[in-house]
């Protein structure tokens, strides 16, 4: 009975423990993790990067769809062509093998430098070009799904590409994916984010699931 088989699979994928669930509040120097209204725990970024400076936004205008506390701080990179976050994924914990991860980077300018000039720069993951980030007065996201291919470290780099366009980042999230997800995609190819739509909602805020924990 194919129908029953489908339902079973659906429930199995819902109860799978997400082995890697890291939410980094960039530029936050608070040593205490912050828990948002979706029960997601955010940690500061000190342990993941050695360069850049922490900054606070000036303007909260047009900050829709994300937690204000997380978006209030950011890290900017005035020096170096490339600055990188390095995140270790512990593959041996609970004997769960992490094969594929979703990485999301968020950018909220908030006029933090008081120049009213949201920058454009490049993002890279594990040495590959990821995307060009064109920040604006609104929240900007970049997402990528890719296979670790036996590696244990995720590297996310911000690269300056235009003069006077200082790269910055507000948040960085990593989630491991159930190995069934996107299993039809060859593990040598990443999936890049285009858009995600919550059909039928009439609210302006982002829908997140606290219990399933995939934003
Ligand atoms: C990974 O997790 C296991 C089990 O919790 C622990 O023993 C090991 O030290 C961890 N390795 C790293 C590199 O954190
Ligand atoms: C931003 O710059 C304006 C002048 O351009 C100045 O009046 C204002 O005090 C500055 N605000 C902050 C928070 O630095
Ligand atoms: C990444 O893109 C930049 C231009 O945006 C280019 O100069 C560089 O060669 C690319 N690197 C790779 C590894 O494709
Ligand atoms: C969503 O935002 C638009 C434009 O700011 C506003 O007109 C509309 O009332 C908002 N809708 C809800 C449900 O908040």
XYZ file of N, CA and C and ligand atoms in Angstrom:
701
model
N 0.854 -1.199 0.000
C 0.000 0.000 0.000
C 0.895 1.257 0.000
N 1.072 1.831 -1.104
C 1.997 2.961 -1.205
C 1.590 4.132 -0.309
N 0.313 4.332 -0.113
C -0.149 5.468 0.672
C 0.336 5.368 2.119
N 0.174 4.169 2.711
C 0.626 3.934 4.089
C 2.143 4.129 4.181
N 2.822 3.612 3.205
C 4.282 3.730 3.220
C 4.687 5.208 3.249
N 3.989 6.007 2.523
C 4.315 7.425 2.459
C 4.099 8.091 3.817
N 2.979 7.788 4.449
C 2.674 8.378 5.757
C 3.759 7.994 6.777
N 4.135 6.723 6.775
C 5.157 6.282 7.719
C 6.455 7.056 7.533
N 6.804 7.221 6.308
C 8.050 7.917 6.022
C 7.963 9.368 6.515
N 6.821 9.944 6.351
C 6.608 11.322 6.761
C 6.856 11.473 8.267
N 6.270 10.559 9.045
C 6.440 10.653 10.498
C 7.881 10.373 10.909
N 8.492 9.444 10.247
C 9.879 9.147 10.588
C 10.740 10.389 10.389
N 10.528 11.077 9.293
C 11.410 12.222 9.066
C 11.106 13.360 10.027
N 9.916 13.408 10.581
C 9.618 14.471 11.540
C 10.270 14.244 12.895
N 10.414 13.004 13.301
C 10.940 12.774 14.648
C 12.463 12.589 14.667
N 13.078 12.609 13.516
C 14.529 12.456 13.475
C 15.194 13.615 14.224
N 16.153 13.290 15.043
C 16.882 14.315 15.788
C 17.775 15.076 14.818
N 17.761 16.377 14.924
C 18.650 17.142 14.062
C 20.007 17.217 14.737
N 20.954 16.547 14.151
C 22.238 16.346 14.822
C 23.029 17.637 14.952
N 22.934 18.477 13.952
C 23.670 19.739 14.010
C 22.663 20.869 13.973
N 22.708 21.692 15.002
C 21.746 22.786 15.088
C 22.465 23.958 15.736
N 23.106 24.764 14.908
C 23.936 25.847 15.426
C 23.367 27.179 14.942
N 23.119 28.085 15.882
C 22.606 29.407 15.535
C 23.551 30.447 16.129
N 24.193 31.191 15.259
C 25.222 32.126 15.698
C 24.737 33.563 15.506
N 24.748 34.303 16.605
C 24.347 35.708 16.587
C 25.613 36.537 16.391
N 25.905 36.886 15.154
C 27.177 37.541 14.848
C 27.259 38.917 15.503
N 28.429 39.203 16.075
C 28.655 40.486 16.726
C 28.155 40.530 18.156
N 27.524 39.465 18.607
C 27.053 39.439 19.993
C 28.190 38.988 20.900
N 28.466 39.794 21.903
C 29.562 39.427 22.794
C 29.026 38.808 24.081
N 27.706 38.669 24.137
C 27.116 38.101 25.344
C 27.592 36.668 25.542
N 28.050 36.359 26.732
C 28.534 34.999 26.976
C 27.364 34.056 27.249
N 26.213 34.656 27.543
C 25.027 33.823 27.785
C 24.256 33.647 26.483
N 23.898 32.401 26.117
C 23.104 32.215 24.908
C 21.755 32.923 25.040
N 21.221 33.370 23.930
C 19.925 34.033 23.903
C 18.906 33.086 23.275
N 17.752 32.923 23.926
C 16.721 32.046 23.383
C 15.599 32.897 22.804
N 15.311 32.712 21.522
C 14.270 33.528 20.888
C 12.888 32.923 21.120
N 11.860 33.567 20.574
C 10.480 33.131 20.866
C 10.136 31.780 20.236
N 10.992 31.293 19.334
C 10.789 29.951 18.764
C 11.625 28.891 19.483
N 12.130 29.240 20.662
C 12.972 28.341 21.460
C 14.287 28.007 20.771
N 14.696 28.831 19.852
C 15.999 28.634 19.212
C 17.055 29.370 20.036
N 18.122 28.653 20.360
C 19.176 29.233 21.189
C 20.298 29.796 20.311
N 20.615 31.066 20.532
C 21.634 31.748 19.745
C 22.874 31.979 20.597
N 24.026 31.686 20.037
C 25.274 31.934 20.759
C 26.039 33.058 20.069
N 26.923 33.714 20.806
C 27.789 34.734 20.220
C 28.772 34.091 19.249
N 29.498 34.917 18.481
C 30.337 34.339 17.420
C 31.828 34.276 17.766
N 32.197 34.660 19.001
C 33.615 34.689 19.378
C 34.363 33.387 19.093
N 33.708 32.266 19.347
C 34.409 30.985 19.218
C 34.556 30.549 17.759
N 33.922 31.271 16.829
C 33.943 30.830 15.438
C 34.788 31.702 14.523
N 35.218 32.849 15.034
C 35.980 33.770 14.181
C 36.924 34.619 15.029
N 38.062 35.004 14.439
C 39.047 35.782 15.181
C 39.143 37.209 14.666
N 38.549 37.478 13.513
C 38.733 38.797 12.892
C 37.422 39.589 12.900
N 37.510 40.839 12.498
C 36.325 41.686 12.407
C 36.012 42.366 13.728
N 35.055 43.307 13.666
C 34.655 44.023 14.878
C 33.147 43.946 15.039
N 32.724 43.819 16.305
C 31.293 43.782 16.609
C 30.706 45.184 16.515
N 29.509 45.283 15.941
C 28.834 46.571 15.792
C 27.350 46.419 16.130
N 26.746 47.559 16.450
C 25.295 47.584 16.688
C 24.617 48.387 15.594
N 23.423 47.973 15.220
C 22.704 48.739 14.201
C 22.190 50.041 14.816
N 21.886 51.018 13.949
C 21.332 52.288 14.402
C 19.822 52.311 14.166
N 19.406 51.763 13.015
C 17.998 51.857 12.632
C 17.343 50.478 12.554
N 16.192 50.366 13.193
C 15.450 49.103 13.126
C 14.358 49.148 12.065
N 14.278 50.251 11.336
C 13.257 50.350 10.301
C 13.426 49.222 9.304
N 12.319 48.694 8.830
C 12.295 47.633 7.806
C 12.899 46.327 8.292
N 12.969 46.137 9.588
C 13.442 44.857 10.086
C 12.249 43.911 10.236
N 11.852 43.301 9.148
C 10.750 42.349 9.229
C 11.301 40.936 9.142
N 10.619 40.026 9.752
C 10.879 38.619 9.478
C 12.035 38.009 10.221
N 12.571 38.686 11.205
C 13.601 38.018 11.987
C 13.590 38.549 13.406
N 14.303 37.864 14.261
C 14.318 38.269 15.653
C 15.135 39.556 15.816
N 14.535 40.626 16.343
C 15.239 41.906 16.479
C 16.505 41.785 17.319
N 16.443 40.977 18.360
C 17.612 40.824 19.228
C 18.802 40.285 18.430
N 18.556 39.311 17.578
C 19.637 38.696 16.803
C 20.165 39.663 15.746
N 19.265 40.451 15.154
C 19.660 41.343 14.064
C 20.285 42.653 14.546
N 20.167 42.936 15.841
C 20.700 44.195 16.372
C 22.221 44.272 16.319
N 22.870 43.128 16.394
C 24.333 43.121 16.361
C 24.811 42.485 15.059
N 26.003 42.850 14.649
C 26.602 42.279 13.445
C 28.110 42.344 13.603
N 28.813 41.699 12.687
C 30.273 41.788 12.674
C 30.700 42.337 11.321
N 31.519 43.369 11.348
C 31.998 43.957 10.093
C 33.482 43.654 9.911
N 33.903 43.651 8.636
C 35.273 43.260 8.305
C 35.924 44.352 7.467
N 36.596 45.274 8.174
C 37.190 46.411 7.468
C 38.551 46.048 6.887
N 39.177 44.999 7.405
C 40.509 44.637 6.903
C 40.493 43.231 6.318
N 41.423 42.991 5.406
C 41.537 41.660 4.799
C 40.567 41.498 3.652
N 41.027 40.868 2.578
C 40.142 40.649 1.438
C 39.089 39.603 1.770
N 39.440 38.716 2.699
C 38.559 37.596 2.990
C 38.604 37.302 4.482
N 37.455 37.154 5.104
C 37.392 36.802 6.519
C 36.444 35.625 6.678
N 36.858 34.645 7.497
C 36.130 33.374 7.494
C 35.670 32.932 8.874
N 34.448 32.413 8.907
C 33.940 31.674 10.057
C 34.280 30.210 9.846
N 34.659 29.544 10.928
C 34.983 28.131 10.843
C 34.147 27.381 11.887
N 33.327 26.466 11.431
C 32.402 25.764 12.321
C 32.666 24.267 12.230
N 33.012 23.681 13.366
C 33.259 22.241 13.397
C 31.957 21.484 13.586
N 31.751 20.497 12.756
C 30.575 19.646 12.894
C 31.061 18.335 13.476
N 30.581 18.036 14.665
C 31.041 16.814 15.319
C 30.245 15.631 14.806
N 30.892 14.848 13.982
C 30.191 13.746 13.336
C 30.078 12.505 14.199
N 30.788 12.492 15.312
C 30.775 11.246 16.089
C 29.741 11.290 17.211
N 29.213 12.477 17.493
C 28.269 12.602 18.585
C 27.024 11.773 18.327
N 26.606 11.001 19.284
C 25.421 10.140 19.192
C 25.468 9.195 17.989
N 26.633 9.019 17.453
C 26.799 8.147 16.290
C 25.934 8.534 15.100
N 25.553 9.791 15.043
C 24.775 10.231 13.885
C 25.734 10.815 12.863
N 25.669 10.283 11.672
C 26.570 10.772 10.640
C 25.877 11.918 9.905
N 26.502 13.056 9.953
C 25.929 14.212 9.263
C 26.458 14.245 7.844
N 25.557 14.174 6.895
C 26.011 14.154 5.508
C 25.739 15.455 4.783
N 24.588 16.018 5.080
C 24.207 17.200 4.309
C 23.739 18.280 5.277
N 24.149 19.494 5.009
C 23.764 20.587 5.895
C 23.132 21.733 5.102
N 22.295 22.462 5.814
C 21.755 23.715 5.300
C 22.484 24.837 6.031
N 23.034 25.764 5.304
C 23.695 26.917 5.919
C 22.948 28.167 5.475
N 22.587 28.973 6.444
C 21.906 30.224 6.107
C 22.666 31.396 6.730
N 22.939 32.389 5.922
C 23.580 33.609 6.406
C 22.568 34.742 6.278
N 22.481 35.586 7.296
C 21.519 36.696 7.267
C 22.250 38.020 7.443
N 21.710 39.025 6.776
C 22.353 40.343 6.756
C 21.307 41.419 6.977
N 21.453 42.158 8.053
C 20.576 43.306 8.252
C 21.455 44.523 8.514
N 21.468 45.432 7.561
C 22.393 46.574 7.587
C 22.080 47.534 8.742
N 20.803 47.940 8.839
C 20.393 48.800 9.954
C 21.225 50.065 10.089
N 21.837 50.487 8.990
C 22.664 51.709 8.952
C 23.699 51.749 10.077
N 24.292 50.587 10.391
C 25.179 50.486 11.553
C 26.368 51.445 11.478
N 26.834 51.756 10.221
C 27.981 52.649 10.080
C 27.564 54.099 9.844
N 26.253 54.326 9.876
C 25.695 55.674 9.704
C 26.075 56.285 8.360
N 26.265 55.435 7.349
C 26.611 55.949 6.015
C 25.448 55.777 5.041
N 24.370 55.187 5.479
C 23.206 54.912 4.632
C 23.623 54.335 3.283
N 24.509 53.350 3.333
C 25.071 52.796 2.097
C 25.272 51.286 2.242
N 24.184 50.506 2.100
C 24.296 49.048 2.281
C 25.266 48.445 1.256
N 26.242 47.647 1.701
C 27.299 47.172 0.809
C 26.925 45.934 -0.005
N 27.743 45.665 -1.021
C 27.669 44.443 -1.832
C 29.012 43.731 -1.698
N 28.975 42.410 -1.514
C 30.214 41.636 -1.357
C 29.931 40.186 -1.699
N 30.948 39.338 -1.626
C 30.776 37.924 -1.985
C 30.816 37.016 -0.762
N 30.098 35.910 -0.887
C 30.118 34.866 0.137
C 30.709 33.597 -0.465
N 31.467 32.884 0.348
C 32.026 31.599 -0.094
C 31.780 30.553 0.983
N 31.577 29.315 0.594
C 31.538 28.231 1.580
C 32.555 27.182 1.179
N 33.330 26.732 2.141
C 34.366 25.715 1.923
C 35.142 25.941 0.623
N 35.523 27.171 0.396
C 36.374 27.476 -0.747
C 35.640 27.645 -2.069
N 34.327 27.472 -2.078
C 33.556 27.646 -3.313
C 32.807 28.970 -3.282
N 32.649 29.542 -4.439
C 31.801 30.723 -4.516
C 30.380 30.327 -4.153
N 29.762 31.111 -3.310
C 28.391 30.819 -2.898
C 27.470 31.802 -3.616
N 27.569 33.075 -3.268
C 26.694 34.036 -3.910
C 27.225 35.447 -3.695
N 26.724 36.362 -4.490
C 26.997 37.764 -4.227
C 25.876 38.283 -3.339
N 26.232 38.940 -2.259
C 25.239 39.496 -1.343
C 25.091 40.982 -1.641
N 23.877 41.369 -2.006
C 23.584 42.793 -2.166
C 22.685 43.172 -1.006
N 23.253 43.799 -0.004
C 22.429 44.144 1.148
C 21.590 45.381 0.811
N 20.547 45.574 1.590
C 19.670 46.732 1.379
C 19.219 47.184 2.760
N 18.199 48.006 2.816
C 17.678 48.402 4.123
C 16.858 47.287 4.753
N 16.500 46.268 3.960
C 15.734 45.139 4.484
C 16.676 43.973 4.771
N 16.104 42.964 5.381
C 16.860 41.762 5.700
C 17.185 41.001 4.413
N 18.422 40.531 4.284
C 18.830 39.732 3.126
C 19.315 38.373 3.631
N 18.944 37.314 2.899
C 19.389 35.963 3.265
C 20.189 35.338 2.145
N 21.097 34.465 2.508
C 21.694 33.556 1.526
C 21.623 32.166 2.132
N 21.264 31.189 1.335
C 21.198 29.816 1.841
C 21.882 28.877 0.867
N 22.470 27.846 1.427
C 23.031 26.802 0.581
C 22.852 25.463 1.301
N 22.547 24.426 0.533
C 22.484 23.070 1.061
C 23.608 22.312 0.393
N 24.490 21.712 1.199
C 25.539 20.954 0.540
C 26.013 19.787 1.387
N 26.709 18.885 0.743
C 27.183 17.678 1.408
C 28.556 17.917 1.983
N 28.768 17.416 3.185
C 30.074 17.590 3.803
C 31.119 16.712 3.138
N 30.652 15.636 2.481
C 31.579 14.711 1.813
C 32.758 14.341 2.719
N 32.417 13.872 3.901
C 33.360 13.337 4.888
C 34.166 14.398 5.619
N 34.030 15.655 5.269
C 34.740 16.683 6.015
C 33.993 16.999 7.302
N 34.634 17.669 8.224
C 34.003 17.986 9.501
C 33.901 19.477 9.761
N 34.408 20.271 8.860
C 34.437 21.706 9.107
C 33.706 22.457 8.008
N 32.919 23.428 8.457
C 32.235 24.302 7.513
C 32.930 25.653 7.578
N 33.329 26.154 6.433
C 33.961 27.461 6.396
C 33.095 28.407 5.583
N 32.751 29.518 6.200
C 31.969 30.538 5.496
C 32.803 31.812 5.477
N 33.106 32.289 4.277
C 33.960 33.468 4.149
C 33.205 34.626 3.518
N 33.537 35.829 3.979
C 33.022 37.050 3.379
C 34.185 37.716 2.666
N 33.981 38.043 1.412
C 35.070 38.614 0.615
C 34.659 39.976 0.079
N 35.528 40.953 0.329
C 35.254 42.285 -0.203
C 35.518 42.283 -1.704
N 34.610 42.874 -2.472
C 34.763 42.892 -3.929
C 34.728 44.301 -4.509
N 34.217 45.265 -3.746
C 34.137 46.638 -4.227
C 34.742 47.558 -3.166
N 35.471 48.607 -3.625
C 36.000 49.568 -2.651
C 34.869 50.184 -1.829
N 35.129 50.491 -0.606
C 34.138 51.140 0.279
C 32.952 50.247 0.616
N 32.947 48.997 0.141
C 31.852 48.076 0.474
C 32.370 47.074 1.497
N 32.206 47.414 2.753
C 32.749 46.601 3.841
C 31.784 45.450 4.138
N 32.258 44.202 4.010
C 31.368 43.073 4.293
C 30.970 43.029 5.769
N 29.759 42.570 6.007
C 29.307 42.350 7.383
C 28.345 41.167 7.387
N 28.068 40.636 8.575
C 27.111 39.524 8.686
C 26.382 39.635 10.020
N 25.086 39.327 10.013
C 24.262 39.456 11.221
C 24.008 38.119 11.908
N 23.846 37.063 11.121
C 23.548 35.763 11.719
C 23.994 34.648 10.787
N 24.348 33.532 11.392
C 24.797 32.368 10.631
C 24.198 31.126 11.274
N 23.480 30.328 10.482
C 22.805 29.147 11.023
C 23.215 27.902 10.242
N 23.392 26.816 10.963
C 23.718 25.536 10.332
C 22.758 24.482 10.856
N 22.123 23.742 9.955
C 21.235 22.646 10.321
C 21.627 21.421 9.519
N 21.729 20.283 10.194
C 21.935 19.070 9.406
C 20.593 18.617 8.861
N 20.617 17.983 7.723
C 19.388 17.530 7.093
C 19.312 16.020 7.166
N 18.091 15.542 7.300
C 17.831 14.119 7.227
C 18.400 13.598 5.905
N 19.063 12.475 5.955
C 19.750 12.001 4.746
C 18.781 11.739 3.587
N 17.480 11.590 3.901
C 16.482 11.410 2.832
C 16.239 12.695 2.049
N 16.476 13.817 2.712
C 16.148 15.079 2.056
C 17.088 15.343 0.898
N 16.535 15.691 -0.216
C 17.296 16.006 -1.429
C 18.198 14.844 -1.846
N 17.777 13.623 -1.524
C 18.641 12.478 -1.831
C 18.798 12.298 -3.338
N 17.903 12.918 -4.111
C 18.000 12.822 -5.576
C 19.064 13.764 -6.144
N 19.650 14.598 -5.279
C 20.678 15.514 -5.781
C 22.049 14.898 -5.530
N 22.860 14.852 -6.534
C 24.219 14.332 -6.420
C 24.965 15.085 -5.308
N 25.675 14.325 -4.467
C 26.299 14.961 -3.305
C 27.451 15.893 -3.694
N 27.852 15.861 -4.944
C 28.917 16.785 -5.358
C 28.394 18.161 -5.740
N 27.061 18.294 -5.763
C 26.499 19.579 -6.153
C 25.764 20.235 -4.992
N 25.986 21.504 -4.774
C 25.214 22.207 -3.741
C 23.862 22.644 -4.291
N 22.933 22.922 -3.394
C 21.651 23.516 -3.780
C 21.670 24.951 -3.297
N 21.312 25.855 -4.161
C 21.305 27.258 -3.762
C 19.876 27.738 -3.576
N 19.724 28.659 -2.665
C 18.402 29.152 -2.293
C 17.879 30.158 -3.318
N 16.645 30.003 -3.746
C 16.029 31.040 -4.570
C 14.943 31.774 -3.797
N 13.943 31.047 -3.334
C 12.946 31.700 -2.499
C 12.159 30.650 -1.736
N 11.553 31.074 -0.645
C 10.702 30.168 0.113
C 9.446 30.947 0.426
N 8.314 30.341 0.126
C 7.059 31.054 0.305
C 6.145 30.260 1.209
N 5.579 30.930 2.195
C 4.560 30.285 3.027
C 3.208 30.593 2.378
N 2.740 29.681 1.527
C 1.501 29.937 0.808
C 0.339 30.052 1.779
N -0.467 31.070 1.585
C -1.688 31.175 2.371
C -1.551 31.938 3.678
N -0.355 32.331 4.072
C -0.275 33.129 5.290
C -0.480 34.593 4.919
N -1.049 35.350 5.824
C -1.219 36.761 5.505
C -0.468 37.630 6.504
N 0.515 37.042 7.113
C 1.306 37.852 8.041
C 2.603 38.240 7.348
N 3.230 39.279 7.799
C 4.464 39.723 7.172
C 5.685 39.096 7.811
N 5.485 38.309 8.830
C 6.652 37.756 9.506
C 6.965 36.362 8.973
N 8.186 35.933 9.209
C 8.628 34.635 8.739
C 8.010 33.541 9.602
N 7.585 32.463 8.961
C 7.021 31.342 9.704
C 8.160 30.407 10.072
N 8.266 30.054 11.343
C 9.284 29.097 11.756
C 8.631 28.054 12.635
N 9.231 26.871 12.681
C 8.664 25.794 13.478
C 9.603 25.482 14.628
N 9.144 25.820 15.822
C 10.014 25.655 16.984
C 10.346 24.193 17.234
N 9.409 23.298 16.957
C 9.651 21.914 17.343
C 10.349 21.119 16.262
N 10.005 21.398 15.020
C 10.713 20.696 13.948
C 12.111 21.297 13.793
N 12.203 22.588 14.110
C 13.522 23.228 14.115
C 14.167 23.298 12.750
N 13.380 23.432 11.718
C 13.959 23.831 10.432
C 13.298 25.133 10.081
N 14.050 26.178 10.075
C 13.474 27.497 9.891
C 12.925 27.688 8.505
C 32.463 14.729 19.501
O 31.485 14.195 20.366
C 31.933 13.097 21.138
C 30.753 12.534 21.927
O 29.994 13.557 22.523
C 33.099 13.552 22.059
O 33.578 12.468 22.820
C 34.203 14.108 21.173
O 35.227 14.647 21.985
C 33.666 15.232 20.266
N 34.716 15.651 19.346
C 34.959 16.930 19.094
C 36.047 17.174 18.098
O 34.353 17.834 19.637
C 24.694 59.866 12.067
O 25.172 60.923 11.275
C 24.469 62.141 11.450
C 25.045 63.178 10.519
O 25.215 62.660 9.236
C 24.608 62.593 12.886
O 23.812 63.762 13.078
C 24.104 61.512 13.833
O 24.358 61.895 15.165
C 24.815 60.204 13.545
N 24.220 59.165 14.370
C 24.934 58.280 15.068
C 24.159 57.312 15.891
O 26.142 58.260 15.033
C 34.492 33.526 -7.426
O 33.952 34.669 -8.036
C 34.892 35.727 -8.230
C 34.152 36.887 -8.843
O 32.967 37.131 -8.203
C 36.014 35.237 -9.158
O 36.970 36.257 -9.283
C 36.654 34.010 -8.553
O 37.614 33.495 -9.442
C 35.608 32.943 -8.275
N 36.238 31.833 -7.589
C 35.946 30.556 -7.866
C 36.663 29.520 -7.030
O 35.138 30.220 -8.721
C 2.099 43.790 5.851
O 2.837 44.934 5.458
C 2.100 45.827 4.609
C 3.041 46.926 4.159
O 3.824 47.411 5.226
C 0.876 46.366 5.380
O 0.125 47.219 4.529
C 0.006 45.187 5.801
O -1.069 45.660 6.587
C 0.835 44.193 6.617
N 0.026 43.008 6.880
C -0.050 42.447 8.083
C -0.939 41.252 8.199
O 0.579 42.869 9.051
